[in-house]
XYZ file of C-alpha atoms in Angstrom:
499
model
C 0.108 -0.441 0.037
C 1.153 3.312 -0.705
C 0.851 6.830 1.428
C 1.272 10.626 -0.006
C 3.224 12.896 1.506
C 3.838 16.679 0.835
C 7.036 18.063 0.985
C 8.441 21.687 -0.410
C 9.365 21.477 -3.689
C 9.965 25.642 -3.250
C 8.150 28.147 -1.767
C 8.013 31.481 -3.274
C 4.903 32.386 -1.373
C 5.105 30.892 2.629
C 1.802 29.219 3.395
C 0.447 25.341 4.366
C 0.776 22.295 1.942
C -1.068 18.831 1.847
C -0.779 15.758 2.535
C -3.428 13.094 0.292
C -3.149 9.610 -0.362
C -3.979 7.240 -3.531
C -4.856 3.276 -2.987
C -2.274 0.564 -4.482
C -1.386 -2.733 -4.047
C -1.484 -4.042 -0.598
C 2.570 -4.180 1.224
C 2.699 -7.460 2.370
C 6.074 -6.077 4.659
C 3.924 -3.129 6.569
C 5.845 -1.820 9.413
C 9.154 -1.664 8.352
C 10.264 1.648 7.930
C 11.129 2.709 4.201
C 14.470 3.825 3.015
C 13.993 7.306 0.854
C 15.887 8.626 -2.070
C 16.209 12.418 -2.776
C 16.260 14.564 -4.867
C 18.950 15.456 -6.525
C 20.615 19.160 -6.808
C 17.793 21.490 -8.962
C 16.553 17.803 -9.279
C 13.131 18.009 -10.046
C 11.384 13.687 -9.762
C 12.223 11.221 -8.811
C 11.197 8.221 -11.051
C 11.621 5.075 -9.082
C 8.719 3.150 -8.632
C 5.948 5.252 -10.507
C 3.481 6.704 -7.902
C -0.101 5.471 -8.220
C -2.872 8.089 -9.554
C -3.224 10.707 -6.685
C -7.032 9.914 -5.927
C -9.538 10.957 -3.371
C -12.004 8.892 -2.311
C -15.311 8.869 0.388
C -14.549 5.667 1.972
C -13.331 6.325 5.155
C -12.518 2.452 5.591
C -8.458 2.455 7.262
C -6.163 -0.444 8.151
C -4.994 -0.628 11.519
C -2.256 2.087 12.250
C 0.906 0.014 14.128
C 1.733 1.979 17.031
C 5.394 3.352 17.374
C 7.488 2.825 20.356
C 6.640 5.269 23.395
C 8.280 8.153 23.396
C 10.397 9.018 26.344
C 9.122 9.339 29.333
C -9.453 45.144 42.739
C -9.138 49.249 42.419
C -11.193 52.432 42.303
C -13.953 52.252 39.512
C -15.164 55.153 37.258
C -17.157 55.585 34.830
C -16.724 54.523 31.236
C -17.789 56.965 27.900
C -20.869 55.140 26.612
C -19.724 53.824 22.813
C -19.956 56.412 20.199
C -22.970 56.010 17.634
C -21.471 55.735 14.528
C -23.257 57.133 11.354
C -26.363 54.960 10.807
C -29.392 55.207 8.584
C -31.179 55.253 12.213
C -29.389 56.427 15.458
C -30.049 56.238 19.216
C -28.586 57.588 22.276
C -27.654 55.236 23.966
C -27.046 55.174 28.139
C -24.660 52.518 29.048
C -23.653 52.293 32.556
C -20.501 50.285 32.158
C -18.358 50.759 34.965
C -14.059 50.617 33.520
C -11.592 49.759 36.224
C -9.692 53.044 36.426
C -6.562 51.172 37.219
C -6.868 48.596 33.815
C -4.005 47.713 31.288
C -4.461 49.192 28.353
C -4.324 47.077 25.554
C -6.405 45.809 21.908
C -8.299 43.481 21.764
C -7.194 39.983 20.896
C -6.289 39.735 17.128
C -8.616 37.395 14.893
C -6.184 34.084 14.105
C -3.969 34.536 11.405
C -2.329 31.921 10.036
C 1.889 32.209 10.566
C 3.830 31.724 7.848
C 7.992 30.443 8.337
C 11.510 30.082 6.053
C 11.621 27.854 4.029
C 14.162 25.278 5.198
C 17.038 24.231 2.293
C 16.257 20.736 0.620
C 17.728 17.400 2.269
C 21.393 16.497 1.052
C 22.606 13.302 2.060
C 24.467 14.120 4.979
C 21.503 15.949 6.658
C 18.800 12.260 6.685
C 18.976 9.478 8.949
C 18.421 6.878 6.251
C 21.097 3.704 7.218
C 17.128 1.537 8.377
C 15.394 2.351 5.490
C 14.734 -0.005 2.748
C 12.605 1.061 0.013
C 12.262 4.311 -2.164
C 10.031 7.436 -2.417
C 8.461 8.523 -5.698
C 8.161 13.020 -6.322
C 5.176 13.982 -7.988
C 5.767 18.626 -7.871
C 2.809 20.253 -8.087
C 2.778 23.260 -10.044
C -0.905 25.393 -9.236
C -2.106 26.497 -12.751
C -2.828 30.661 -13.338
C -6.382 31.134 -11.452
C -9.120 31.193 -13.769
C -11.631 33.945 -14.229
C -14.589 33.337 -12.317
C -17.269 35.887 -13.152
C -17.844 33.245 -16.055
C -21.075 32.434 -15.639
C -22.056 34.347 -12.120
C -25.319 36.157 -13.724
C -26.206 32.118 -15.040
C -25.656 30.342 -11.898
C -25.779 32.535 -9.230
C -29.132 35.148 -9.582
C -29.789 38.249 -8.030
C -32.774 37.943 -6.389
C -34.337 41.379 -5.555
C -35.722 40.104 -2.373
C -32.324 39.094 -1.619
C -30.609 42.979 -2.724
C -30.919 44.278 0.458
C -29.770 42.111 2.609
C -26.555 41.603 -0.073
C -25.862 45.821 0.898
C -25.969 44.651 3.801
C -23.628 42.085 4.396
C -21.283 43.891 1.983
C -21.232 46.559 4.408
C -20.069 44.052 7.236
C -17.398 43.122 5.067
C -15.738 45.629 4.117
C -16.910 49.053 5.897
C -17.906 47.462 9.603
C -15.060 47.597 12.256
C -13.938 44.471 14.504
C -15.119 47.068 17.122
C -18.461 48.281 15.953
C -21.318 46.711 16.733
C -24.960 47.006 14.323
C -28.254 46.507 16.369
C -30.194 44.499 13.290
C -33.388 43.366 13.086
C -33.037 39.243 12.466
C -36.246 39.574 10.347
C -35.064 42.466 8.559
C -31.594 42.835 7.808
C -31.082 45.674 6.358
C -33.054 47.886 8.881
C -30.607 48.443 10.999
C -31.203 50.218 14.113
C -27.599 52.123 15.571
C -24.424 51.213 15.599
C -22.130 50.771 18.804
C -18.412 52.028 17.934
C -16.320 50.649 20.645
C -13.204 51.747 19.231
C -11.935 54.677 21.423
C -12.555 52.681 24.763
C -10.660 49.479 22.589
C -7.692 51.569 22.956
C -7.178 51.403 26.944
C -9.143 48.484 28.100
C -8.442 45.009 28.230
C -10.349 42.188 25.713
C -11.910 40.372 28.627
C -13.013 44.483 30.281
C -13.779 45.205 26.407
C -15.658 42.120 25.655
C -18.332 42.808 29.114
C -18.317 46.535 28.193
C -19.687 45.828 24.615
C -21.929 42.843 25.633
C -23.498 44.707 28.244
C -23.583 48.287 25.843
C -24.921 45.846 23.114
C -27.699 44.202 25.564
C -28.984 47.879 26.354
C -29.137 48.952 22.503
C -31.831 46.024 22.155
C -33.789 46.510 24.866
C -33.711 50.535 24.324
C -34.469 49.381 20.530
C -37.883 47.650 21.835
C -39.323 49.495 23.984
C -39.303 52.586 21.240
C -40.891 49.759 19.005
C -43.451 49.613 21.505
C -44.216 53.284 21.839
C -44.264 53.626 17.863
C -47.326 51.139 18.087
C -49.095 53.382 20.728
C -48.880 56.035 18.613
C -49.099 54.636 15.067
C -52.025 56.076 14.183
C -50.420 60.010 15.507
C -46.820 59.765 14.587
C -47.249 63.840 14.886
C -46.797 63.393 18.606
C -44.350 61.476 17.966
C -40.278 62.477 19.237
C -37.294 62.249 16.922
C -36.254 58.467 17.883
C -39.888 57.628 18.044
C -40.376 59.067 14.470
C -36.915 57.736 13.037
C -38.129 53.686 14.011
C -41.197 55.146 12.307
C -40.061 55.954 9.250
C -37.454 52.745 8.994
C -40.371 50.424 8.726
C -42.687 52.467 6.667
C -42.399 49.715 3.779
C -43.572 46.903 5.894
C -47.407 46.751 5.429
C -49.591 45.763 8.773
C -50.764 47.429 11.969
C -48.402 44.799 13.844
C -45.558 45.222 12.077
C -43.709 47.087 15.082
C -44.968 44.772 17.456
C -43.642 42.087 15.570
C -40.410 43.014 15.408
C -39.420 43.543 18.703
C -37.156 40.794 20.436
C -35.902 40.301 16.977
C -33.070 42.018 17.261
C -29.497 40.940 17.070
C -25.905 42.660 16.825
C -23.689 41.817 14.283
C -20.138 42.521 14.740
C -17.447 44.500 11.505
C -15.920 42.028 9.726
C -14.092 44.756 7.484
C -10.197 43.888 8.847
C -10.649 39.911 9.645
C -12.181 40.296 4.895
C -8.998 41.958 4.578
C -6.513 39.558 6.078
C -8.644 36.124 4.475
C -8.315 37.984 0.815
C -4.700 38.551 1.611
C -4.164 35.295 2.097
C -6.543 33.555 -0.574
C -4.440 34.633 -2.978
C -1.926 30.999 -2.107
C -4.858 28.814 -2.601
C -6.987 29.880 -4.403
C -5.292 28.640 -8.012
C -4.756 25.925 -6.464
C -8.740 25.787 -5.804
C -10.641 26.835 -8.808
C -8.120 23.573 -10.096
C -9.647 21.283 -7.876
C -13.468 22.919 -8.888
C -13.142 22.670 -12.397
C -11.631 19.269 -12.092
C -15.422 19.126 -11.295
C -17.227 20.982 -13.526
C -18.521 23.134 -10.959
C -18.793 26.979 -10.812
C -15.408 28.505 -9.807
C -16.564 31.137 -8.086
C -17.542 28.561 -5.442
C -14.249 28.604 -4.243
C -15.260 31.862 -2.069
C -16.940 30.181 0.111
C -15.109 29.887 2.714
C -14.540 34.240 3.384
C -17.500 33.585 4.591
C -17.246 30.658 6.044
C -14.056 30.601 7.993
C -12.111 33.809 6.529
C -9.787 31.788 4.878
C -8.273 30.904 8.508
C -7.184 27.601 8.200
C -7.117 26.915 12.484
C -11.028 28.223 12.408
C -13.064 26.244 14.397
C -16.341 26.681 15.480
C -18.280 26.165 19.193
C -19.829 23.561 17.042
C -17.547 21.009 16.388
C -16.822 22.545 13.309
C -13.021 22.615 11.855
C -11.150 24.513 9.079
C -11.448 26.496 5.313
C -14.935 24.969 4.470
C -15.967 24.350 7.933
C -16.897 20.431 7.967
C -19.021 19.438 11.006
C -17.313 15.887 11.998
C -20.696 13.566 10.695
C -20.237 14.821 6.922
C -16.591 15.237 7.122
C -16.434 11.566 7.533
C -18.835 11.350 4.172
C -15.726 13.382 2.319
C -12.947 12.734 3.816
C -10.708 11.021 6.568
C -11.603 11.770 9.690
C -9.689 9.601 12.365
C -7.235 9.023 15.122
C -4.502 9.143 13.098
C -6.086 12.632 10.908
C -8.482 15.525 10.003
C -8.311 16.146 7.005
C -10.528 19.549 7.617
C -6.863 20.644 8.442
C -5.979 20.759 5.255
C -6.893 23.355 3.173
C -6.565 20.583 -0.262
C -8.242 18.089 0.710
C -11.178 19.720 2.138
C -11.526 21.857 -0.954
C -11.194 18.751 -3.063
C -14.415 17.200 -0.594
C -16.086 20.590 -0.223
C -16.048 20.685 -3.874
C -18.111 16.629 -3.853
C -20.435 18.013 -1.233
C -21.632 20.977 -3.614
C -21.596 18.698 -6.269
C -23.874 16.476 -4.719
C -25.957 19.329 -3.154
C -26.278 20.443 -6.330
C -27.535 16.747 -7.706
C -29.914 17.023 -4.812
C -31.710 20.591 -5.525
C -30.919 21.197 -9.246
C -30.394 25.343 -8.486
C -26.773 26.991 -7.074
C -28.576 29.390 -4.907
C -30.508 26.186 -2.513
C -27.204 23.826 -3.411
C -25.515 27.012 -1.568
C -27.568 27.244 1.540
C -27.820 23.476 1.662
C -24.494 23.731 2.522
C -24.833 25.231 5.484
C -28.283 24.499 6.397
C -28.366 21.012 5.577
C -29.263 19.119 2.572
C -31.804 16.851 4.105
C -33.211 20.232 6.020
C -34.159 22.242 2.805
C -35.285 19.309 0.718
C -37.793 19.136 3.923
C -38.845 22.971 3.862
C -38.919 23.013 -0.130
C -41.535 19.735 0.289
C -43.872 21.298 3.056
C -44.315 24.211 0.902
C -44.823 22.952 -1.909
C -41.935 25.320 -3.441
C -38.727 25.242 -5.725
C -36.047 27.916 -4.819
C -34.372 29.893 -2.869
C -36.968 32.539 -3.449
C -40.577 30.461 -2.617
C -38.088 29.402 1.427
C -37.687 32.980 1.834
C -40.897 34.503 1.093
C -42.799 31.344 2.997
C -40.878 28.938 4.726
C -41.745 28.655 8.325
C -39.190 26.297 9.705
C -38.140 26.812 13.232
C -34.919 25.445 12.284
C -34.545 27.626 8.592
C -33.655 30.822 10.902
C -31.478 33.951 10.806
C -27.872 31.274 9.316
C -29.822 30.069 6.400
C -31.566 32.651 5.166
C -29.132 35.111 5.307
C -25.747 32.593 3.457
C -26.557 32.757 0.022
C -26.858 36.360 -0.086
C -23.404 36.275 2.235
C -22.515 34.290 -0.484
C -23.148 37.066 -2.904
C -21.446 39.712 -0.477
C -18.560 37.956 -0.043
C -17.865 37.837 -3.962
C -18.637 41.357 -4.771
C -16.913 42.336 -1.403
C -13.322 40.386 -3.343
C -14.023 41.522 -6.148
C -14.121 45.258 -5.321
C -10.122 44.002 -3.105
C -8.731 43.350 -7.188
C -9.561 46.144 -8.755
C -8.204 47.651 -5.779
C -4.769 45.914 -5.591
C -4.877 45.674 -9.699
C -1.819 47.063 -9.795
C 0.197 44.923 -7.419
C 1.911 41.775 -8.171
C 0.076 38.995 -7.733
C 1.377 36.446 -4.711
C 2.440 33.287 -6.463
C 0.716 30.337 -4.930
C 2.554 27.387 -3.151
C 4.233 24.834 -4.655
C 4.932 21.694 -3.192
C 6.091 17.842 -4.359
C 3.784 14.559 -3.021
C 5.743 12.058 -1.313
C 4.579 8.252 -1.967
C 5.920 6.088 0.671
C 5.302 2.177 0.775
C 4.856 1.145 4.328
C 4.159 2.976 8.029
C 6.801 5.410 8.375
C 7.531 7.942 11.244
C 6.502 11.166 10.753
C 9.433 12.807 12.291
C 11.500 11.119 9.559
C 9.508 13.030 6.691
C 10.215 15.943 7.567
C 14.007 14.714 7.545
C 13.385 14.097 4.247
C 11.741 16.332 3.539
C 14.438 18.897 4.493
C 12.079 21.081 6.212
C 11.704 22.993 9.682
C 9.500 21.377 11.621
C 6.798 24.386 11.765
C 6.468 24.662 7.667
C 6.240 20.660 7.539
C 3.226 20.897 10.001
C 1.957 23.551 7.826
C 2.713 22.008 5.111
C 0.327 18.506 6.462
C -1.717 20.441 8.909
C -4.097 16.820 9.058
C -1.733 14.416 11.642
C -3.105 14.266 15.347
C -0.240 15.370 17.345
C 0.469 11.532 18.494
C 1.622 11.119 15.220
C 3.374 13.834 15.130
C 4.649 13.089 18.338
C 5.815 9.453 17.704
C 2.864 8.254 19.278
C 1.836 6.193 16.242
C 2.860 5.977 12.602
C 2.122 8.301 9.039
C 0.247 4.444 7.612
C 0.157 3.679 3.680
C -2.971 3.328 1.801
C -4.146 6.814 3.007
C -7.552 6.798 0.359
């Protein structure tokens, strides 16, 4: 059997690599450590033996791994200023009575997770690799991703912009590109575009620790939502006599002028939420994405899928390969465990959700299956978030066939804010990326990662593979991020025959 390990070929841009595998004939000598022939200087391939074809399969069955040998053995309180209110369609005066410790340490809020990079190590040479126990050879396949394709081709056909969702697209565009991480937008979950106020914490963030800011912000957001609820109730009582309203009441009244029915104000009570800005996070994501998109687009093209779908990680994870949600979703594509086990390896040896290339192939097949079941890209994209079965059941319940049908007529409790907004978020992310590329058109495009896929024949210690690659521990881990700590620490071997 065989196993593929990613190894550095050249680092024009520093970042991650991957480890994938292909099936080959069963090996009867499993358990021995293979010898490795490293490429000569300036050589790009070693062709003995020829590598098996690179394939990715949904079969998750694995041979039982052979374990490796065991490893060696309070202050004065002063009132904090109320958060500033940024310009918005409607502005409400807030007076949060939140105390800030006078002697608190000034600190910036914790930064959003960013994938760090490291310098590449020089290719290994014979005198730097201990291969005294090796008895077989490795094959090396150089991977050089092609140039990115034009993602706008076919967009209008595949990803329609329904008039119903245009206000939501506009709102999410502002979230991704205008509102800072230190701003909170108070909006109705039913009408995302109806912004009641924007709380601005940028000034106080400079002199609060992240923990202090988090508490202060949560209280201010809660007060803002309570205040909006009170205003809606007041406006409901005065809606027949708007001339008696004060300025704040009148602004809320005007904000709902396009919503029919006398119950519209009471119906909006308790629907408010706080959406924090993602401008800085999205900027970092767009910068990071350039390292991955050409390869990702090639994968989606292989499955005859629209390459614009590769922008979904802007919504899912902000292209943070280390992203991990409270629901247990992980990686660029935020697979939950149940879906991951269908499309990739997730076991005690590897978690392929952490691998940007393997998980991209899995996401392509997931979206392909969503589209095959629902025959519509807006529905398939929504299903990636909400679940294929849930979307199908919701459509059946209303005898509908499109996302617009669901948005207009579905009252399914589980089809809530996230599902209703997911397609609009995707469209907004593509708009923000397009604007980013236009702004940076004169900058030199970052080169994508180039790496080798090394095929071994037997169970191999992770450290042996790292030495043969010639990369530092940090670089090799980022090239092969799927392996569990037990493998990295040498408690388990890298097994052959990973599908």
